[in-house]
Each structure stands twice: as structure tokens, then as C-alpha cells.
Amino acid sequence: MSLRVRRLTTPIVLLAVWEGTARAGVLAPDKLPPPSAVLEAAWRLSRDGTLGASLLDSLQRAVLGLLIGGTIALVLGAVAGLVRAGDDLVDPTVQAARMLPHLGLVPLLIIWLGIGESLKVTLVALGAFFPIYLNTYAGIRDIDEGLVEAARTCGLTWSERVRHVVLPGAMPSLFLGLRLAFSAGWLSLVVGEQVNGQSGLGFMMMEAREFSQTEVVVLGLLVYALLGLLSDLALRTGERRLLAWRRGLRAA
Amino acid sequence: MATRTASRLVEAAGVRRSFGGTVVLDGVDLAVDRGEVVALLGASGSGKSTLLRILAGLDGEASGTVSVPASRAVVFQEHRLLPWKRVAANVALGVRTRDAASRTAAALAEVGLADRGDAWPAELSGGQSQRVAIARALIRRPELLLLDEPFGALDALNRLKMQALFTRLRAVHGFAALLVTHDVDEAILLSDRLLVLDGGRVIEAIGVDLDHPRAVDSPGFAALRRRLLALLRVPATPDDAPS
Ligand SMILES: Nc1ncnc2c1ncn2[C@@H]1O[C@H](COP(=O)(O)OP(=O)(O)OP(=O)(O)O)[C@@H](O)[C@H]1O
Ligand SMILES: [Mg+2]
């Protein structure tokens, strides 16, 4: 049995058992409908455009939130990592703020922002901010001072050292931050979209719950999972490209 | 006296450096002439690396007067190659002339690594990495090479090869060098003058008058070696160990 086949065995068996028990009536259809029903719902909602529209709305929030939170985190992390004064001004405060569970801010954010788009985007941005900030900062801080020094003796200016030494040196850590930010961002989105809303995957699921369309709820979950998987895959591909030099390390 | 000044490349006087309350360099005077190789010896912690970093312009907190040529390059004990740049890009780092590519190829060829320009540093052995570090220094055509235990991390056989390489390169390029080393034999083999650092000062300067090519069995080598070891307060043979 090849590796691929072996890896696929467990999920296929689980699906088969799920389908079988649901068909046999062991699982109540309103608690957990069979996979075939979920597939059917996927087909139906794709045809009438509901799934696509919801997906697009959710993706928009995710991307916007990641962009905003990620950019601020990157800038602050770089300032704190590169400049002594920036470190003193930024880092202690951010480290303290990190202790606040950002999802616990939902009630306060509702008071400030209402329950509209800005709430959801803000939650994603907050979720993405901390992992990216922390890993940018740590990535810059952990750079071997000896390499920076060697670059200096080669005549590189400050900005050249940042570009040729600090940035690439912090890249592995940055990717780690990005991956964590993606998952934190998704999680924030799921929570945010369930607070109320007029569109998006979360809305689709909440609405389906009211009408006891359990298969749509399950479908929403699966789509969330799939999106997470895809974003992780994209990130890994980018990482392989950009961090090709590490393959040498691994082989050694 | 005038000619002497004209050929002077490095001049340091009254160099002082302390860390916290600990004085490490306490008025070091040092001079290196054009094309001269000076070995700097001293016990561990005597401040050799500190002095070299000051000469390299990497330490802004030392006092005293230091004059070094702008045309200088440094080789450290660790190769300090950027892992994310291929070997050729590491060698060419900071070289801004239009012929950087051909100079890189030439520098790599000189250290016997003409075919490894496309490799990642992680794919090289320790000895190869150190040779790339030397190529990275050479490509700058330095008047002064600062070397901090450049071969210290290598095994004995590799070290011999690198010492031969150093001698060859020096004959071709005629650079001056300050060579920090722990290895007394290496110091005598490679240098024109030996400096011993102790108590924050240069306590002894010894000219090495041995003929080239030198070997550890050259006449006069053993006597010089014994003298150096005495200055470093190291027993010359295991039997000399103080009781
Ligand atoms: N950045 C630093 N901060 C504090 N102390 C330092 C620093 N750099 C060097 N020292 C101290 O200065 C002294 C001299 O250090 P240095 O590295 O110059 O010695 P060295 O002669 O090169 O020794 P070795 O032969 O072991 O390399 C040591 O006591 C060391 O602890
Ligand atoms: Mg040292």
C-alpha cells in the first residue's frame, strides 16, 4: 500500500461509516445528516449562488482583516525589532495587550463598532496582528549578530543590511507568524460571523440552523476547514519558494 | 624614518577598551607596515578579538587613536556566510563594481572553489565555507586583512592546507595582515612579526627572521617557539608541566 493510499484510508472509512449509520437511522437526520446530504446541499447552494456569494463575503472580510492587522503588525514588529527606541515604546505595551484574549473583546467591540462589517474585519485584524507582530519581532531579534557584523565589514549600509541580512533572516519566523495569523484570523472570522450579520458563511450557517438544515451547517464547517487547508497550502508553497536555501540545511 | 612612515599601513596608539568595570585593553600600541603579516598572540580572554574588532571598525566605544586603511577585509573564526545567499552572492556581497561577476569567479577560483558558486553555504564543509569567507575578503582587494583565528575551527590537516593557501595568496596579492591565532606554529610559519598581548598591552614584539619556505623543522623555529610559549606561560612539552 502506498503512503498516499494509507493516508486516505482513515477519512474514507470514517465517511463510509458516517454515511452507513446515517442511512440506517442510527444518526438522527436532524442531528447529523449523511455526507451525501451535505454534498447535495453543496450542489444546491452552488447552483443558486448562495454558497459562492457567502464564500466571497467571508473571504473579503478575511483578506481585508489580514491585510490591515498584518500590515500594522509588520510595521510595529519591524520598528520594535530594528530600532532601540521603537523597542522601548512598542514592545512592552504589545506584550501586555497580548494577554487580553481578543475574542473576549466581542461585547466591547459591538458597543464600539456595532454588529456590521467593521466588527468582523476588526476581529480578524486583531487575530492576525499578534502572531505576526510577535514573530516579526522575534525573527529580527534572533538574527545572528555575527552575520550583521560581517555584512558591515563588507561595506553594506544600514538599509542594505536590513535588506540582505535582517529581512531574509527573519523570513522563516515571518512565515510562522503568517501561518498562525491565518488560523487565528479564520477563528476570529467564524466567531465574528456568528454574532449576527447579513451575509457570509457564518450567516449561512446560522440561518440554516434556524430552519434546522443541519446539512448546510455541516457544509459551512467543511468549507471553513477547506479554506483553512487551502490557505495553509498556499503558504507552504510560498515558503518552499522563498526559503529554498533551507533545503540545503535539511539535507546537510 | 620618512620611508618608514610612508610604508606604514596601520597605526594604533593608546587603545583602551573596558567592559563594565573590567579593563581589557589598557593602552595598546601597534603598527603594521604595507605587505607585512603580523601575528597577534595572547591567552584566551586577553583581548585579541576585541583589538581586532576595533581595527575593523566594529567597536565604537574604544578610546585611543586608530588609523587603518579603508581598504580592509575581515575573516572571522566562523565563516559568517549568509545562509540565504548562494556562495557567489556571498562573495560578491557589497561589491559594487561592474565586473563583480568576473571578480567573484576569480576569487572563488583562487581558493579552489570555482565550481561551487551556485551552492548554498549549508552544502559546504567547514573548510570550504572558510575558503569562501577568504574569497569574500579577497574580492575586495584589501590592503589589510584582519583575521580572527581564521583556521581555528578546522581540523589539523585542513589547517595545514589553509596555511599553504594563505601563503600563496599573500605572495600573489601582497596584502598586509593582522592574524589573530592560538596556534604558535601557525604564527611563526605565516608571520613577519609576532605580538604578544598580555594584561591589556603588547608585552613583546618579535621579528621572525626565518627563511621562506618555512617548516616546523626549519632552523631557529624551535627556539622561537619555546620563547613564545614561555611568554604565553604555556609549557613547551608535557614534561615541562609545573609540579
Ligand atoms: N561584548 C562584550 N561584553 C562584555 N565583555 C566582553 C565583550 N567582549 C569581550 N569581552 C571580554 O573581554 C575580554 C577579552 O575578550 P576577547 O574576546 O577579546 O578575548 P580573546 O583574546 O579574543 O580570547 P579568545 O582567545 O578566547 O578568543 C574577555 O574577558 C571577555 O569576557
Ligand atoms: Mg577571540
Short mmCIF file of C-alpha atoms in Angstrom, two decimals, chain B:
data_model
loop_
_atom_site.label_atom_id
_atom_site.label_comp_id
_atom_site.label_asym_id
_atom_site.label_seq_id
_atom_site.Cartn_x
_atom_site.Cartn_y
_atom_site.Cartn_z
CA MET B 1 62.37 57.45 9.08
CA ALA B 2 60.32 59.10 6.31
CA THR B 3 60.20 55.96 4.21
CA ARG B 4 59.09 54.07 7.22
CA THR B 5 56.10 56.35 7.73
CA ALA B 6 55.19 56.10 4.07
CA SER B 7 55.01 52.34 4.26
CA ARG B 8 53.01 52.33 7.48
CA LEU B 9 49.54 50.92 6.94
CA VAL B 10 48.08 50.54 10.40
CA GLU B 11 48.87 52.73 13.33
CA ALA B 12 47.18 52.38 16.69
CA ALA B 13 48.24 54.14 19.84
CA GLY B 14 46.98 54.03 23.40
CA VAL B 15 43.99 51.89 22.55
CA ARG B 16 41.83 51.33 25.59
CA ARG B 17 38.66 49.35 25.97
CA SER B 18 36.80 48.18 29.02
CA PHE B 19 33.58 46.30 29.51
CA GLY B 20 31.74 47.49 32.57
CA GLY B 21 34.50 47.83 35.12
CA THR B 22 36.86 45.36 33.50
CA VAL B 23 39.70 46.87 31.55
CA VAL B 24 40.51 44.58 28.65
CA LEU B 25 42.82 46.75 26.56
CA ASP B 26 44.94 49.13 28.57
CA GLY B 27 46.91 51.23 26.11
CA VAL B 28 47.79 49.05 23.17
CA ASP B 29 50.28 50.39 20.63
CA LEU B 30 50.51 48.61 17.34
CA ALA B 31 51.72 49.21 13.82
CA VAL B 32 51.58 47.19 10.65
CA ASP B 33 53.54 48.04 7.53
CA ARG B 34 52.37 47.64 3.99
CA GLY B 35 52.52 43.97 2.98
CA GLU B 36 53.55 42.87 6.45
CA VAL B 37 51.92 39.93 8.21
CA VAL B 38 51.70 40.38 11.95
CA ALA B 39 50.53 37.59 14.21
CA LEU B 40 48.76 38.52 17.42
CA LEU B 41 49.02 36.01 20.22
CA GLY B 42 47.76 36.01 23.74
CA ALA B 43 45.97 33.90 26.30
CA SER B 44 42.27 33.30 25.96
CA GLY B 45 40.45 36.42 27.10
CA SER B 46 43.49 38.65 26.67
CA GLY B 47 41.57 40.90 24.27
CA LYS B 48 42.77 39.76 20.82
CA SER B 49 39.32 39.71 19.28
CA THR B 50 38.47 42.96 21.00
CA LEU B 51 41.51 44.62 19.41
CA LEU B 52 40.76 43.16 16.01
CA ARG B 53 37.17 44.37 16.15
CA ILE B 54 38.40 47.85 16.98
CA LEU B 55 40.72 47.80 13.97
CA ALA B 56 37.87 46.50 11.83
CA GLY B 57 35.79 49.49 12.85
CA LEU B 58 33.21 47.34 14.59
CA ASP B 59 33.64 48.82 18.05
CA GLY B 60 32.61 52.40 18.59
CA GLU B 61 33.39 52.51 22.28
CA ALA B 62 37.15 52.18 22.32
CA SER B 63 39.41 55.12 23.02
CA GLY B 64 42.84 55.92 21.67
CA THR B 65 43.93 56.74 18.17
CA VAL B 66 43.50 54.20 15.42
CA SER B 67 44.36 54.66 11.79
CA VAL B 68 43.53 51.82 9.41
CA PRO B 69 43.16 51.84 5.64
CA ALA B 70 39.63 51.95 4.25
CA SER B 71 40.64 49.09 2.03
CA ARG B 72 40.37 46.27 4.51
CA ALA B 73 38.53 43.00 4.93
CA VAL B 74 37.82 40.68 7.83
CA VAL B 75 37.79 36.91 8.16
CA PHE B 76 36.27 35.59 11.37
CA GLN B 77 36.70 32.25 13.07
CA GLU B 78 33.22 31.26 11.96
CA HIS B 79 32.68 31.72 8.26
CA ARG B 80 29.68 34.03 8.77
CA LEU B 81 28.28 33.39 5.31
CA LEU B 82 24.67 34.42 4.78
CA PRO B 83 22.80 31.09 4.60
CA TRP B 84 20.16 32.55 2.26
CA LYS B 85 22.61 33.64 -0.41
CA ARG B 86 24.39 31.30 -2.73
CA VAL B 87 28.16 31.11 -2.44
CA ALA B 88 28.80 33.51 -5.33
CA ALA B 89 26.36 36.09 -3.94
CA ASN B 90 28.06 35.84 -0.57
CA VAL B 91 31.44 36.52 -2.09
CA ALA B 92 30.09 39.45 -4.10
CA LEU B 93 28.29 40.96 -1.11
CA GLY B 94 28.76 44.70 -1.18
CA VAL B 95 30.94 44.69 -4.29
CA ARG B 96 29.52 47.42 -6.46
CA THR B 97 31.82 47.44 -9.46
CA ARG B 98 30.57 46.41 -12.88
CA ASP B 99 33.00 43.48 -13.08
CA ALA B 100 31.68 41.97 -9.83
CA ALA B 101 30.75 38.70 -11.53
CA SER B 102 34.16 38.07 -13.06
CA ARG B 103 35.87 39.11 -9.85
CA THR B 104 33.70 36.69 -7.92
CA ALA B 105 34.63 33.87 -10.26
CA ALA B 106 38.30 34.76 -9.96
CA ALA B 107 38.16 34.93 -6.16
CA LEU B 108 36.42 31.57 -5.94
CA ALA B 109 38.93 30.04 -8.32
CA GLU B 110 41.78 31.33 -6.18
CA VAL B 111 40.51 29.45 -3.16
CA GLY B 112 39.85 26.34 -5.26
CA LEU B 113 36.08 26.57 -5.33
CA ALA B 114 35.49 27.70 -8.90
CA ASP B 115 32.66 25.23 -9.37
CA ARG B 116 30.76 25.88 -6.13
CA GLY B 117 29.42 29.35 -6.83
CA ASP B 118 25.87 28.07 -7.13
CA ALA B 119 25.93 26.06 -3.92
CA TRP B 120 24.18 27.15 -0.74
CA PRO B 121 26.52 27.70 2.22
CA ALA B 122 24.78 24.86 4.06
CA GLU B 123 26.00 22.49 1.38
CA LEU B 124 29.67 23.21 2.08
CA SER B 125 32.07 21.61 4.53
CA GLY B 126 33.65 23.70 7.27
CA GLY B 127 36.90 24.06 5.35
CA GLN B 128 35.12 25.04 2.15
CA SER B 129 33.00 27.60 3.98
CA GLN B 130 36.10 29.17 5.41
CA ARG B 131 37.66 29.32 1.98
CA VAL B 132 34.57 31.12 0.72
CA ALA B 133 34.97 33.57 3.60
CA ILE B 134 38.52 34.18 2.43
CA ALA B 135 37.30 34.68 -1.14
CA ARG B 136 34.75 37.17 0.19
CA ALA B 137 37.60 39.09 1.78
CA LEU B 138 39.96 38.82 -1.23
CA ILE B 139 37.46 40.08 -3.78
CA ARG B 140 37.69 43.47 -2.08
CA ARG B 141 41.41 43.59 -2.93
CA PRO B 142 42.19 44.71 0.60
CA GLU B 143 45.40 46.38 1.60
CA LEU B 144 44.79 44.97 5.05
CA LEU B 145 43.34 41.62 6.01
CA LEU B 146 42.13 41.19 9.56
CA LEU B 147 41.86 37.54 10.51
CA ASP B 148 40.47 36.33 13.83
CA GLU B 149 41.53 32.74 14.28
CA PRO B 150 40.53 32.02 10.70
CA PHE B 151 41.57 28.38 10.79
CA GLY B 152 40.86 27.72 14.45
CA ALA B 153 37.71 25.70 13.84
CA LEU B 154 39.34 23.41 11.27
CA ASP B 155 40.94 20.03 11.78
CA ALA B 156 44.74 19.81 11.71
CA LEU B 157 45.04 18.66 8.09
CA ASN B 158 42.65 21.28 6.79
CA ARG B 159 44.52 23.88 8.77
CA LEU B 160 47.79 22.97 7.06
CA LYS B 161 46.11 23.32 3.68
CA MET B 162 44.70 26.68 4.61
CA GLN B 163 48.06 27.91 5.83
CA ALA B 164 49.55 26.96 2.46
CA LEU B 165 46.67 28.75 0.73
CA PHE B 166 47.27 31.84 2.84
CA THR B 167 50.96 31.88 1.95
CA ARG B 168 50.16 31.52 -1.76
CA LEU B 169 47.53 34.27 -1.69
CA ARG B 170 49.82 36.59 0.15
CA ALA B 171 52.56 36.07 -2.45
CA VAL B 172 50.08 36.94 -5.20
CA HIS B 173 48.28 39.86 -3.61
CA GLY B 174 50.83 41.28 -1.23
CA PHE B 175 48.28 42.30 1.36
CA ALA B 176 49.22 43.16 4.90
CA ALA B 177 47.54 41.08 7.57
CA LEU B 178 46.88 41.00 11.26
CA LEU B 179 46.44 37.38 12.14
CA VAL B 180 44.97 36.50 15.50
CA THR B 181 45.79 32.93 16.32
CA HIS B 182 46.07 30.47 19.16
CA ASP B 183 48.42 28.32 17.21
CA VAL B 184 52.05 29.19 17.93
CA ASP B 185 53.33 27.16 14.99
CA GLU B 186 50.91 28.88 12.66
CA ALA B 187 52.02 32.26 13.90
CA ILE B 188 55.68 31.51 13.27
CA LEU B 189 55.02 29.91 9.88
CA LEU B 190 52.93 32.72 8.47
CA SER B 191 54.05 35.96 10.01
CA ASP B 192 56.85 38.50 9.75
CA ARG B 193 56.36 39.74 13.26
CA LEU B 194 54.81 38.32 16.41
CA LEU B 195 52.99 40.37 19.01
CA VAL B 196 52.07 39.04 22.40
CA LEU B 197 49.14 40.60 24.18
CA ASP B 198 49.04 40.32 27.95
CA GLY B 199 47.47 42.40 30.68
CA GLY B 200 45.88 44.70 28.14
CA ARG B 201 49.17 45.65 26.47
CA VAL B 202 51.50 44.35 23.82
CA ILE B 203 54.25 42.98 26.04
CA GLU B 204 56.54 41.69 23.33
CA ALA B 205 57.19 42.18 19.63
CA ILE B 206 59.41 39.60 17.94
CA GLY B 207 60.61 39.76 14.36
CA VAL B 208 60.58 36.41 12.59
CA ASP B 209 63.73 36.14 10.52
CA LEU B 210 63.29 32.58 9.29
CA ASP B 211 63.74 31.97 5.58
CA HIS B 212 60.85 31.04 3.33
CA PRO B 213 59.57 28.45 2.74
CA ARG B 214 59.23 27.75 6.41
CA ALA B 215 58.53 24.48 8.12
CA VAL B 216 58.31 23.43 11.73
CA ASP B 217 61.77 21.84 11.36
CA SER B 218 63.40 24.99 9.94
CA PRO B 219 66.46 26.06 11.88
CA GLY B 220 65.54 28.53 14.58
CA PHE B 221 61.89 27.52 14.59
CA ALA B 222 62.07 25.52 17.81
CA ALA B 223 63.89 28.26 19.69
CA LEU B 224 61.33 30.83 18.65
CA ARG B 225 58.53 28.50 19.55
CA ARG B 226 59.97 27.94 23.01
CA ARG B 227 60.35 31.65 23.55
CA LEU B 228 56.77 32.34 22.54
CA LEU B 229 55.36 29.61 24.72
CA ALA B 230 57.30 30.97 27.67
CA LEU B 231 55.77 34.40 27.03
CA LEU B 232 52.35 32.80 26.89
CA ARG B 233 53.20 30.87 30.04
CA VAL B 234 52.48 27.55 28.38
CA PRO B 235 54.77 24.54 28.94
CA ALA B 236 56.69 23.72 25.74
CA THR B 237 56.38 19.99 26.28
CA PRO B 238 54.09 17.99 28.56
CA ASP B 239 57.16 17.12 30.67
CA ASP B 240 57.67 20.80 31.48
CA ALA B 241 54.43 20.96 33.40
CA PRO B 242 54.98 22.79 36.68
CA SER B 243 54.85 20.48 39.65
#
